[in-house]
PDB file of N, CA and C in Angstrom:
ATOM      1  N   UNK A1474      71.317  57.527 151.258  1.00 92.00           N
ATOM      2  CA  UNK A1474      70.833  58.843 150.933  1.00 92.00           C
ATOM      3  C   UNK A1474      70.568  58.897 149.428  1.00 92.00           C
ATOM      4  N   UNK A1475      69.377  59.341 149.021  1.00 95.00           N
ATOM      5  CA  UNK A1475      69.085  59.437 147.581  1.00 95.00           C
ATOM      6  C   UNK A1475      69.792  60.642 146.959  1.00 95.00           C
ATOM      7  N   UNK A1476      70.255  60.446 145.733  1.00 97.00           N
ATOM      8  CA  UNK A1476      70.792  61.547 144.924  1.00 97.00           C
ATOM      9  C   UNK A1476      70.247  61.386 143.513  1.00 97.00           C
ATOM     10  N   UNK A1477      70.303  62.463 142.748  1.00 98.00           N
ATOM     11  CA  UNK A1477      69.840  62.438 141.369  1.00 98.00           C
ATOM     12  C   UNK A1477      71.022  62.733 140.466  1.00 98.00           C
ATOM     13  N   UNK A1478      71.073  62.014 139.371  1.00 98.00           N
ATOM     14  CA  UNK A1478      72.190  62.138 138.438  1.00 98.00           C
ATOM     15  C   UNK A1478      71.636  62.601 137.093  1.00 98.00           C
ATOM     16  N   UNK A1479      72.238  63.658 136.570  1.00 98.00           N
ATOM     17  CA  UNK A1479      71.933  64.100 135.213  1.00 98.00           C
ATOM     18  C   UNK A1479      73.045  63.554 134.326  1.00 98.00           C
ATOM     19  N   UNK A1480      72.653  62.730 133.351  1.00 97.00           N
ATOM     20  CA  UNK A1480      73.620  62.122 132.438  1.00 97.00           C
ATOM     21  C   UNK A1480      73.360  62.641 131.034  1.00 97.00           C
ATOM     22  N   UNK A1481      74.460  62.921 130.324  1.00 96.00           N
ATOM     23  CA  UNK A1481      74.325  63.407 128.951  1.00 96.00           C
ATOM     24  C   UNK A1481      75.397  62.769 128.078  1.00 96.00           C
ATOM     25  N   UNK A1482      75.006  62.447 126.863  1.00 96.00           N
ATOM     26  CA  UNK A1482      75.948  61.969 125.856  1.00 96.00           C
ATOM     27  C   UNK A1482      75.844  62.924 124.686  1.00 96.00           C
ATOM     28  N   UNK A1483      76.962  63.545 124.356  1.00 95.00           N
ATOM     29  CA  UNK A1483      76.994  64.493 123.251  1.00 95.00           C
ATOM     30  C   UNK A1483      78.170  64.153 122.352  1.00 95.00           C
ATOM     31  N   UNK A1484      77.871  63.825 121.116  1.00 92.00           N
ATOM     32  CA  UNK A1484      78.889  63.505 120.121  1.00 92.00           C
ATOM     33  C   UNK A1484      79.851  62.424 120.617  1.00 92.00           C
ATOM     34  N   UNK A1485      79.294  61.421 121.285  1.00 91.00           N
ATOM     35  CA  UNK A1485      80.082  60.288 121.757  1.00 91.00           C
ATOM     36  C   UNK A1485      80.733  60.471 123.114  1.00 91.00           C
ATOM     37  N   UNK A1486      80.709  61.657 123.663  1.00 95.00           N
ATOM     38  CA  UNK A1486      81.300  61.925 124.974  1.00 95.00           C
ATOM     39  C   UNK A1486      80.220  61.874 126.052  1.00 95.00           C
ATOM     40  N   UNK A1487      80.511  61.182 127.152  1.00 96.00           N
ATOM     41  CA  UNK A1487      79.572  61.078 128.271  1.00 96.00           C
ATOM     42  C   UNK A1487      79.979  62.035 129.379  1.00 96.00           C
ATOM     43  N   UNK A1488      78.980  62.589 130.056  1.00 96.00           N
ATOM     44  CA  UNK A1488      79.223  63.433 131.224  1.00 96.00           C
ATOM     45  C   UNK A1488      78.046  63.254 132.170  1.00 96.00           C
ATOM     46  N   UNK A1489      78.284  63.531 133.441  1.00 96.00           N
ATOM     47  CA  UNK A1489      77.189  63.471 134.399  1.00 96.00           C
ATOM     48  C   UNK A1489      77.451  64.462 135.521  1.00 96.00           C
ATOM     49  N   UNK A1490      76.375  64.837 136.172  1.00 97.00           N
ATOM     50  CA  UNK A1490      76.486  65.658 137.368  1.00 97.00           C
ATOM     51  C   UNK A1490      75.559  65.065 138.409  1.00 97.00           C
ATOM     52  N   UNK A1491      75.959  65.130 139.668  1.00 97.00           N
ATOM     53  CA  UNK A1491      75.139  64.589 140.748  1.00 97.00           C
ATOM     54  C   UNK A1491      74.543  65.734 141.543  1.00 97.00           C
ATOM     55  N   UNK A1492      73.345  65.487 142.074  1.00 98.00           N
ATOM     56  CA  UNK A1492      72.598  66.546 142.756  1.00 98.00           C
ATOM     57  C   UNK A1492      71.929  65.990 144.010  1.00 98.00           C
ATOM     58  N   UNK A1493      71.959  66.761 145.053  1.00 97.00           N
ATOM     59  CA  UNK A1493      71.313  66.349 146.301  1.00 97.00           C
ATOM     60  C   UNK A1493      69.802  66.476 146.219  1.00 97.00           C
ATOM     61  N   UNK A1494      69.324  67.295 145.273  1.00 97.00           N
ATOM     62  CA  UNK A1494      67.877  67.449 145.111  1.00 97.00           C
ATOM     63  C   UNK A1494      67.471  67.098 143.687  1.00 97.00           C
ATOM     64  N   UNK A1495      66.284  66.577 143.565  1.00 97.00           N
ATOM     65  CA  UNK A1495      65.738  66.258 142.252  1.00 97.00           C
ATOM     66  C   UNK A1495      65.597  67.534 141.425  1.00 97.00           C
ATOM     67  N   UNK A1496      65.166  68.602 142.079  1.00 97.00           N
ATOM     68  CA  UNK A1496      64.985  69.881 141.402  1.00 97.00           C
ATOM     69  C   UNK A1496      66.307  70.355 140.794  1.00 97.00           C
ATOM     70  N   UNK A1497      67.402  70.209 141.507  1.00 97.00           N
ATOM     71  CA  UNK A1497      68.707  70.611 140.987  1.00 97.00           C
ATOM     72  C   UNK A1497      69.086  69.844 139.732  1.00 97.00           C
ATOM     73  N   UNK A1498      68.778  68.557 139.704  1.00 98.00           N
ATOM     74  CA  UNK A1498      69.092  67.736 138.527  1.00 98.00           C
ATOM     75  C   UNK A1498      68.245  68.152 137.330  1.00 98.00           C
ATOM     76  N   UNK A1499      66.975  68.431 137.569  1.00 98.00           N
ATOM     77  CA  UNK A1499      66.099  68.833 136.464  1.00 98.00           C
ATOM     78  C   UNK A1499      66.545  70.184 135.899  1.00 98.00           C
ATOM     79  N   UNK A1500      66.882  71.113 136.775  1.00 98.00           N
ATOM     80  CA  UNK A1500      67.348  72.427 136.319  1.00 98.00           C
ATOM     81  C   UNK A1500      68.629  72.271 135.498  1.00 98.00           C
ATOM     82  N   UNK A1501      69.553  71.451 135.961  1.00 97.00           N
ATOM     83  CA  UNK A1501      70.792  71.216 135.212  1.00 97.00           C
ATOM     84  C   UNK A1501      70.477  70.635 133.835  1.00 97.00           C
ATOM     85  N   UNK A1502      69.518  69.734 133.783  1.00 98.00           N
ATOM     86  CA  UNK A1502      69.147  69.103 132.515  1.00 98.00           C
ATOM     87  C   UNK A1502      68.545  70.125 131.552  1.00 98.00           C
ATOM     88  N   UNK A1503      67.638  70.947 132.049  1.00 98.00           N
ATOM     89  CA  UNK A1503      67.018  71.971 131.196  1.00 98.00           C
ATOM     90  C   UNK A1503      68.082  72.930 130.673  1.00 98.00           C
ATOM     91  N   UNK A1504      68.955  73.373 131.548  1.00 97.00           N
ATOM     92  CA  UNK A1504      70.000  74.309 131.129  1.00 97.00           C
ATOM     93  C   UNK A1504      70.905  73.687 130.071  1.00 97.00           C
ATOM     94  N   UNK A1505      71.223  72.401 130.220  1.00 97.00           N
ATOM     95  CA  UNK A1505      72.074  71.732 129.240  1.00 97.00           C
ATOM     96  C   UNK A1505      71.376  71.623 127.889  1.00 97.00           C
ATOM     97  N   UNK A1506      70.111  71.250 127.906  1.00 97.00           N
ATOM     98  CA  UNK A1506      69.361  71.134 126.651  1.00 97.00           C
ATOM     99  C   UNK A1506      69.264  72.495 125.962  1.00 97.00           C
ATOM    100  N   UNK A1507      68.972  73.537 126.729  1.00 96.00           N
ATOM    101  CA  UNK A1507      68.881  74.874 126.140  1.00 96.00           C
ATOM    102  C   UNK A1507      70.221  75.306 125.541  1.00 96.00           C
ATOM    103  N   UNK A1508      71.298  74.997 126.241  1.00 96.00           N
ATOM    104  CA  UNK A1508      72.625  75.333 125.717  1.00 96.00           C
ATOM    105  C   UNK A1508      72.892  74.560 124.429  1.00 96.00           C
ATOM    106  N   UNK A1509      72.588  73.274 124.433  1.00 96.00           N
ATOM    107  CA  UNK A1509      72.787  72.448 123.239  1.00 96.00           C
ATOM    108  C   UNK A1509      71.982  72.996 122.054  1.00 96.00           C
ATOM    109  N   UNK A1510      70.728  73.382 122.307  1.00 95.00           N
ATOM    110  CA  UNK A1510      69.864  73.884 121.239  1.00 95.00           C
ATOM    111  C   UNK A1510      70.191  75.326 120.850  1.00 95.00           C
ATOM    112  N   UNK A1511      71.010  76.002 121.644  1.00 95.00           N
ATOM    113  CA  UNK A1511      71.388  77.380 121.340  1.00 95.00           C
ATOM    114  C   UNK A1511      70.328  78.406 121.666  1.00 95.00           C
ATOM    115  N   UNK A1512      69.455  78.092 122.613  1.00 95.00           N
ATOM    116  CA  UNK A1512      68.381  79.014 122.984  1.00 95.00           C
ATOM    117  C   UNK A1512      68.906  80.008 124.018  1.00 95.00           C
ATOM    118  N   UNK A1513      68.959  81.284 123.631  1.00 94.00           N
ATOM    119  CA  UNK A1513      69.468  82.332 124.513  1.00 94.00           C
ATOM    120  C   UNK A1513      68.494  83.486 124.682  1.00 94.00           C
ATOM    121  N   UNK A1514      67.367  83.438 123.965  1.00 94.00           N
ATOM    122  CA  UNK A1514      66.416  84.549 124.025  1.00 94.00           C
ATOM    123  C   UNK A1514      65.016  84.038 123.718  1.00 94.00           C
ATOM    124  N   UNK A1515      64.039  84.880 123.989  1.00 94.00           N
ATOM    125  CA  UNK A1515      62.651  84.538 123.671  1.00 94.00           C
ATOM    126  C   UNK A1515      62.507  84.318 122.170  1.00 94.00           C
ATOM    127  N   UNK A1516      63.129  85.163 121.380  1.00 95.00           N
ATOM    128  CA  UNK A1516      63.054  85.008 119.924  1.00 95.00           C
ATOM    129  C   UNK A1516      63.642  83.674 119.479  1.00 95.00           C
ATOM    130  N   UNK A1517      64.759  83.284 120.077  1.00 92.00           N
ATOM    131  CA  UNK A1517      65.358  81.996 119.747  1.00 92.00           C
ATOM    132  C   UNK A1517      64.440  80.841 120.107  1.00 92.00           C
ATOM    133  N   UNK A1518      63.787  80.940 121.265  1.00 94.00           N
ATOM    134  CA  UNK A1518      62.847  79.901 121.693  1.00 94.00           C
ATOM    135  C   UNK A1518      61.647  79.844 120.757  1.00 94.00           C
ATOM    136  N   UNK A1519      61.122  81.010 120.385  1.00 95.00           N
ATOM    137  CA  UNK A1519      59.981  81.061 119.453  1.00 95.00           C
ATOM    138  C   UNK A1519      60.346  80.451 118.112  1.00 95.00           C
ATOM    139  N   UNK A1520      61.527  80.784 117.614  1.00 93.00           N
ATOM    140  CA  UNK A1520      61.955  80.261 116.313  1.00 93.00           C
ATOM    141  C   UNK A1520      62.103  78.745 116.345  1.00 93.00           C
ATOM    142  N   UNK A1521      62.680  78.227 117.407  1.00 89.00           N
ATOM    143  CA  UNK A1521      62.893  76.785 117.509  1.00 89.00           C
ATOM    144  C   UNK A1521      61.569  76.042 117.624  1.00 89.00           C
ATOM    145  N   UNK A1522      60.628  76.608 118.390  1.00 88.00           N
ATOM    146  CA  UNK A1522      59.347  75.940 118.605  1.00 88.00           C
ATOM    147  C   UNK A1522      58.320  76.276 117.532  1.00 88.00           C
ATOM    148  N   UNK A1523      58.553  77.374 116.811  1.00 88.00           N
ATOM    149  CA  UNK A1523      57.622  77.756 115.755  1.00 88.00           C
ATOM    150  C   UNK A1523      56.291  78.243 116.278  1.00 88.00           C
ATOM    151  N   UNK A1524      56.314  78.882 117.449  1.00 88.00           N
ATOM    152  CA  UNK A1524      55.078  79.414 118.019  1.00 88.00           C
ATOM    153  C   UNK A1524      55.402  80.639 118.872  1.00 88.00           C
ATOM    154  N   UNK A1525      54.355  81.366 119.254  1.00 92.00           N
ATOM    155  CA  UNK A1525      54.545  82.582 120.055  1.00 92.00           C
ATOM    156  C   UNK A1525      54.703  82.302 121.541  1.00 92.00           C
ATOM    157  N   UNK A1526      54.351  81.102 121.999  1.00 93.00           N
ATOM    158  CA  UNK A1526      54.455  80.764 123.413  1.00 93.00           C
ATOM    159  C   UNK A1526      55.237  79.463 123.614  1.00 93.00           C
ATOM    160  N   UNK A1527      56.552  79.539 123.479  1.00 94.00           N
ATOM    161  CA  UNK A1527      57.372  78.341 123.682  1.00 94.00           C
ATOM    162  C   UNK A1527      57.475  78.012 125.165  1.00 94.00           C
ATOM    163  N   UNK A1528      57.998  76.842 125.499  1.00 95.00           N
ATOM    164  CA  UNK A1528      58.238  76.525 126.913  1.00 95.00           C
ATOM    165  C   UNK A1528      59.204  77.551 127.514  1.00 95.00           C
ATOM    166  N   UNK A1529      59.200  77.625 128.827  1.00 96.00           N
ATOM    167  CA  UNK A1529      60.066  78.599 129.503  1.00 96.00           C
ATOM    168  C   UNK A1529      61.518  78.352 129.147  1.00 96.00           C
ATOM    169  N   UNK A1530      62.230  79.419 128.916  1.00 95.00           N
ATOM    170  CA  UNK A1530      63.648  79.348 128.552  1.00 95.00           C
ATOM    171  C   UNK A1530      64.513  80.194 129.481  1.00 95.00           C
ATOM    172  N   UNK A1531      63.898  81.108 130.223  1.00 96.00           N
ATOM    173  CA  UNK A1531      64.623  82.043 131.093  1.00 96.00           C
ATOM    174  C   UNK A1531      65.077  81.326 132.367  1.00 96.00           C
ATOM    175  N   UNK A1532      66.398  81.282 132.590  1.00 95.00           N
ATOM    176  CA  UNK A1532      66.955  80.546 133.722  1.00 95.00           C
ATOM    177  C   UNK A1532      66.410  81.019 135.069  1.00 95.00           C
ATOM    178  N   UNK A1533      66.225  82.303 135.237  1.00 96.00           N
ATOM    179  CA  UNK A1533      65.713  82.820 136.516  1.00 96.00           C
ATOM    180  C   UNK A1533      64.301  82.313 136.781  1.00 96.00           C
ATOM    181  N   UNK A1534      63.470  82.295 135.764  1.00 97.00           N
ATOM    182  CA  UNK A1534      62.101  81.791 135.918  1.00 97.00           C
ATOM    183  C   UNK A1534      62.101  80.283 136.114  1.00 97.00           C
ATOM    184  N   UNK A1535      62.988  79.600 135.429  1.00 97.00           N
ATOM    185  CA  UNK A1535      63.078  78.144 135.565  1.00 97.00           C
ATOM    186  C   UNK A1535      63.430  77.775 136.997  1.00 97.00           C
ATOM    187  N   UNK A1536      64.352  78.490 137.596  1.00 96.00           N
ATOM    188  CA  UNK A1536      64.784  78.186 138.967  1.00 96.00           C
ATOM    189  C   UNK A1536      63.665  78.365 139.998  1.00 96.00           C
ATOM    190  N   UNK A1537      62.623  79.105 139.656  1.00 97.00           N
ATOM    191  CA  UNK A1537      61.501  79.345 140.573  1.00 97.00           C
ATOM    192  C   UNK A1537      60.362  78.340 140.395  1.00 97.00           C
ATOM    193  N   UNK A1538      60.469  77.469 139.407  1.00 97.00           N
ATOM    194  CA  UNK A1538      59.407  76.493 139.133  1.00 97.00           C
ATOM    195  C   UNK A1538      59.424  75.356 140.152  1.00 97.00           C
ATOM    196  N   UNK A1539      58.274  74.709 140.290  1.00 97.00           N
ATOM    197  CA  UNK A1539      58.222  73.515 141.136  1.00 97.00           C
ATOM    198  C   UNK A1539      58.592  72.292 140.306  1.00 97.00           C
ATOM    199  N   UNK A1540      58.710  71.167 140.970  1.00 95.00           N
ATOM    200  CA  UNK A1540      59.161  69.923 140.347  1.00 95.00           C
ATOM    201  C   UNK A1540      58.328  69.549 139.121  1.00 95.00           C
ATOM    202  N   UNK A1541      57.013  69.579 139.239  1.00 96.00           N
ATOM    203  CA  UNK A1541      56.153  69.184 138.128  1.00 96.00           C
ATOM    204  C   UNK A1541      56.298  70.129 136.940  1.00 96.00           C
ATOM    205  N   UNK A1542      56.385  71.422 137.206  1.00 97.00           N
ATOM    206  CA  UNK A1542      56.586  72.393 136.131  1.00 97.00           C
ATOM    207  C   UNK A1542      57.926  72.151 135.442  1.00 97.00           C
ATOM    208  N   UNK A1543      58.939  71.861 136.241  1.00 98.00           N
ATOM    209  CA  UNK A1543      60.267  71.620 135.678  1.00 98.00           C
ATOM    210  C   UNK A1543      60.273  70.391 134.774  1.00 98.00           C
ATOM    211  N   UNK A1544      59.652  69.303 135.223  1.00 97.00           N
ATOM    212  CA  UNK A1544      59.617  68.112 134.377  1.00 97.00           C
ATOM    213  C   UNK A1544      58.861  68.374 133.080  1.00 97.00           C
ATOM    214  N   UNK A1545      57.787  69.156 133.145  1.00 97.00           N
ATOM    215  CA  UNK A1545      57.050  69.509 131.933  1.00 97.00           C
ATOM    216  C   UNK A1545      57.912  70.300 130.968  1.00 97.00           C
ATOM    217  N   UNK A1546      58.625  71.284 131.503  1.00 97.00           N
ATOM    218  CA  UNK A1546      59.508  72.105 130.678  1.00 97.00           C
ATOM    219  C   UNK A1546      60.642  71.272 130.105  1.00 97.00           C
ATOM    220  N   UNK A1547      61.240  70.426 130.940  1.00 97.00           N
ATOM    221  CA  UNK A1547      62.312  69.547 130.468  1.00 97.00           C
ATOM    222  C   UNK A1547      61.815  68.648 129.338  1.00 97.00           C
ATOM    223  N   UNK A1548      60.644  68.090 129.508  1.00 95.00           N
ATOM    224  CA  UNK A1548      60.087  67.208 128.482  1.00 95.00           C
ATOM    225  C   UNK A1548      59.869  67.912 127.161  1.00 95.00           C
ATOM    226  N   UNK A1549      59.343  69.130 127.230  1.00 95.00           N
ATOM    227  CA  UNK A1549      59.094  69.876 125.991  1.00 95.00           C
ATOM    228  C   UNK A1549      60.392  70.218 125.268  1.00 95.00           C
ATOM    229  N   UNK A1550      61.391  70.673 126.025  1.00 95.00           N
ATOM    230  CA  UNK A1550      62.660  71.040 125.383  1.00 95.00           C
ATOM    231  C   UNK A1550      63.423  69.804 124.919  1.00 95.00           C
ATOM    232  N   UNK A1551      63.474  68.763 125.732  1.00 93.00           N
ATOM    233  CA  UNK A1551      64.257  67.591 125.338  1.00 93.00           C
ATOM    234  C   UNK A1551      63.642  66.893 124.129  1.00 93.00           C
ATOM    235  N   UNK A1552      62.343  67.034 123.929  1.00 92.00           N
ATOM    236  CA  UNK A1552      61.711  66.447 122.759  1.00 92.00           C
ATOM    237  C   UNK A1552      62.329  66.999 121.473  1.00 92.00           C
ATOM    238  N   UNK A1553      62.813  68.212 121.511  1.00 91.00           N
ATOM    239  CA  UNK A1553      63.442  68.831 120.330  1.00 91.00           C
ATOM    240  C   UNK A1553      64.789  68.187 119.994  1.00 91.00           C
ATOM    241  N   UNK A1554      65.308  67.342 120.876  1.00 91.00           N
ATOM    242  CA  UNK A1554      66.605  66.696 120.629  1.00 91.00           C
ATOM    243  C   UNK A1554      66.455  65.249 120.177  1.00 91.00           C
ATOM    244  N   UNK A1555      65.261  64.710 120.158  1.00 87.00           N
ATOM    245  CA  UNK A1555      65.067  63.284 119.921  1.00 87.00           C
ATOM    246  C   UNK A1555      65.585  62.817 118.577  1.00 87.00           C
ATOM    247  N   UNK A1556      65.516  63.650 117.555  1.00 86.00           N
ATOM    248  CA  UNK A1556      66.016  63.217 116.249  1.00 86.00           C
ATOM    249  C   UNK A1556      67.467  63.641 116.014  1.00 86.00           C
ATOM    250  N   UNK A1557      68.102  64.169 117.047  1.00 82.00           N
ATOM    251  CA  UNK A1557      69.522  64.516 116.978  1.00 82.00           C
ATOM    252  C   UNK A1557      70.278  63.309 117.529  1.00 82.00           C
ATOM    253  N   UNK A1558      70.871  62.560 116.699  1.00 86.00           N
ATOM    254  CA  UNK A1558      71.488  61.310 117.120  1.00 86.00           C
ATOM    255  C   UNK A1558      72.814  61.505 117.852  1.00 86.00           C
ATOM    256  N   UNK A1559      73.231  62.748 118.041  1.00 93.00           N
ATOM    257  CA  UNK A1559      74.489  63.001 118.745  1.00 93.00           C
ATOM    258  C   UNK A1559      74.261  63.486 120.168  1.00 93.00           C
ATOM    259  N   UNK A1560      72.994  63.655 120.584  1.00 95.00           N
ATOM    260  CA  UNK A1560      72.706  64.201 121.916  1.00 95.00           C
ATOM    261  C   UNK A1560      71.614  63.385 122.594  1.00 95.00           C
ATOM    262  N   UNK A1561      71.896  62.928 123.800  1.00 94.00           N
ATOM    263  CA  UNK A1561      70.906  62.238 124.633  1.00 94.00           C
ATOM    264  C   UNK A1561      71.134  62.661 126.070  1.00 94.00           C
ATOM    265  N   UNK A1562      70.043  62.785 126.829  1.00 95.00           N
ATOM    266  CA  UNK A1562      70.211  63.089 128.245  1.00 95.00           C
ATOM    267  C   UNK A1562      69.109  62.417 129.052  1.00 95.00           C
ATOM    268  N   UNK A1563      69.397  62.247 130.338  1.00 95.00           N
ATOM    269  CA  UNK A1563      68.478  61.535 131.220  1.00 95.00           C
ATOM    270  C   UNK A1563      68.751  61.929 132.667  1.00 95.00           C
ATOM    271  N   UNK A1564      67.699  61.868 133.475  1.00 97.00           N
ATOM    272  CA  UNK A1564      67.814  62.102 134.921  1.00 97.00           C
ATOM    273  C   UNK A1564      67.466  60.794 135.604  1.00 97.00           C
ATOM    274  N   UNK A1565      68.325  60.311 136.491  1.00 97.00           N
ATOM    275  CA  UNK A1565      68.044  59.082 137.217  1.00 97.00           C
ATOM    276  C   UNK A1565      68.279  59.285 138.706  1.00 97.00           C
ATOM    277  N   UNK A1566      67.505  58.572 139.475  1.00 97.00           N
ATOM    278  CA  UNK A1566      67.656  58.595 140.932  1.00 97.00           C
ATOM    279  C   UNK A1566      68.491  57.389 141.338  1.00 97.00           C
ATOM    280  N   UNK A1567      69.389  57.591 142.255  1.00 97.00           N
ATOM    281  CA  UNK A1567      70.182  56.489 142.778  1.00 97.00           C
ATOM    282  C   UNK A1567      70.388  56.723 144.267  1.00 97.00           C
ATOM    283  N   UNK A1568      71.096  55.822 144.910  1.00 95.00           N
ATOM    284  CA  UNK A1568      71.302  55.921 146.354  1.00 95.00           C
ATOM    285  C   UNK A1568      72.788  55.816 146.648  1.00 95.00           C
ATOM    286  N   UNK A1569      73.255  56.685 147.527  1.00 90.00           N
ATOM    287  CA  UNK A1569      74.623  56.602 148.004  1.00 90.00           C
ATOM    288  C   UNK A1569      74.593  55.787 149.301  1.00 90.00           C
ATOM    289  N   UNK A1570      75.365  54.734 149.318  1.00 88.00           N
ATOM    290  CA  UNK A1570      75.427  53.869 150.490  1.00 88.00           C
ATOM    291  C   UNK A1570      76.805  54.052 151.117  1.00 88.00           C
ATOM    292  N   UNK A1571      76.809  54.267 152.396  1.00 78.00           N
ATOM    293  CA  UNK A1571      78.122  54.495 152.985  1.00 78.00           C
ATOM    294  C   UNK A1571      78.298  53.972 154.320  1.00 78.00           C
TER     295      UNK A1571
END
C-alpha cells in the first residue's frame, strides 16, 4: 500500500508524519512551512513575498485545493526557506509491505 511521508529537519531535529493520501502530506507540508515562516495573515504573506498577491496561506482554502494546486503552493512557500540552513522539508512516496 502506498503512503506519503512528510519529512522535516529544523535546527538539527528530524520529524516526519505519514499520510494515506498524497494530498494529506502536501497539506501538512504547507502548514509546516507557513508555521515556520510565521505566516498567520494575508498581511504577513504579502510582507514575506513583497507583493499584493502572495501564494495561498489560508488553511481552509488550502484544504480545498487539488493536488497540482497544492504542489504549486508548496513550491512557492518552500522556496522562501531555501536559504535558511536550519530548515528543510520534503514529501516522499513509499510503500508499506505487510
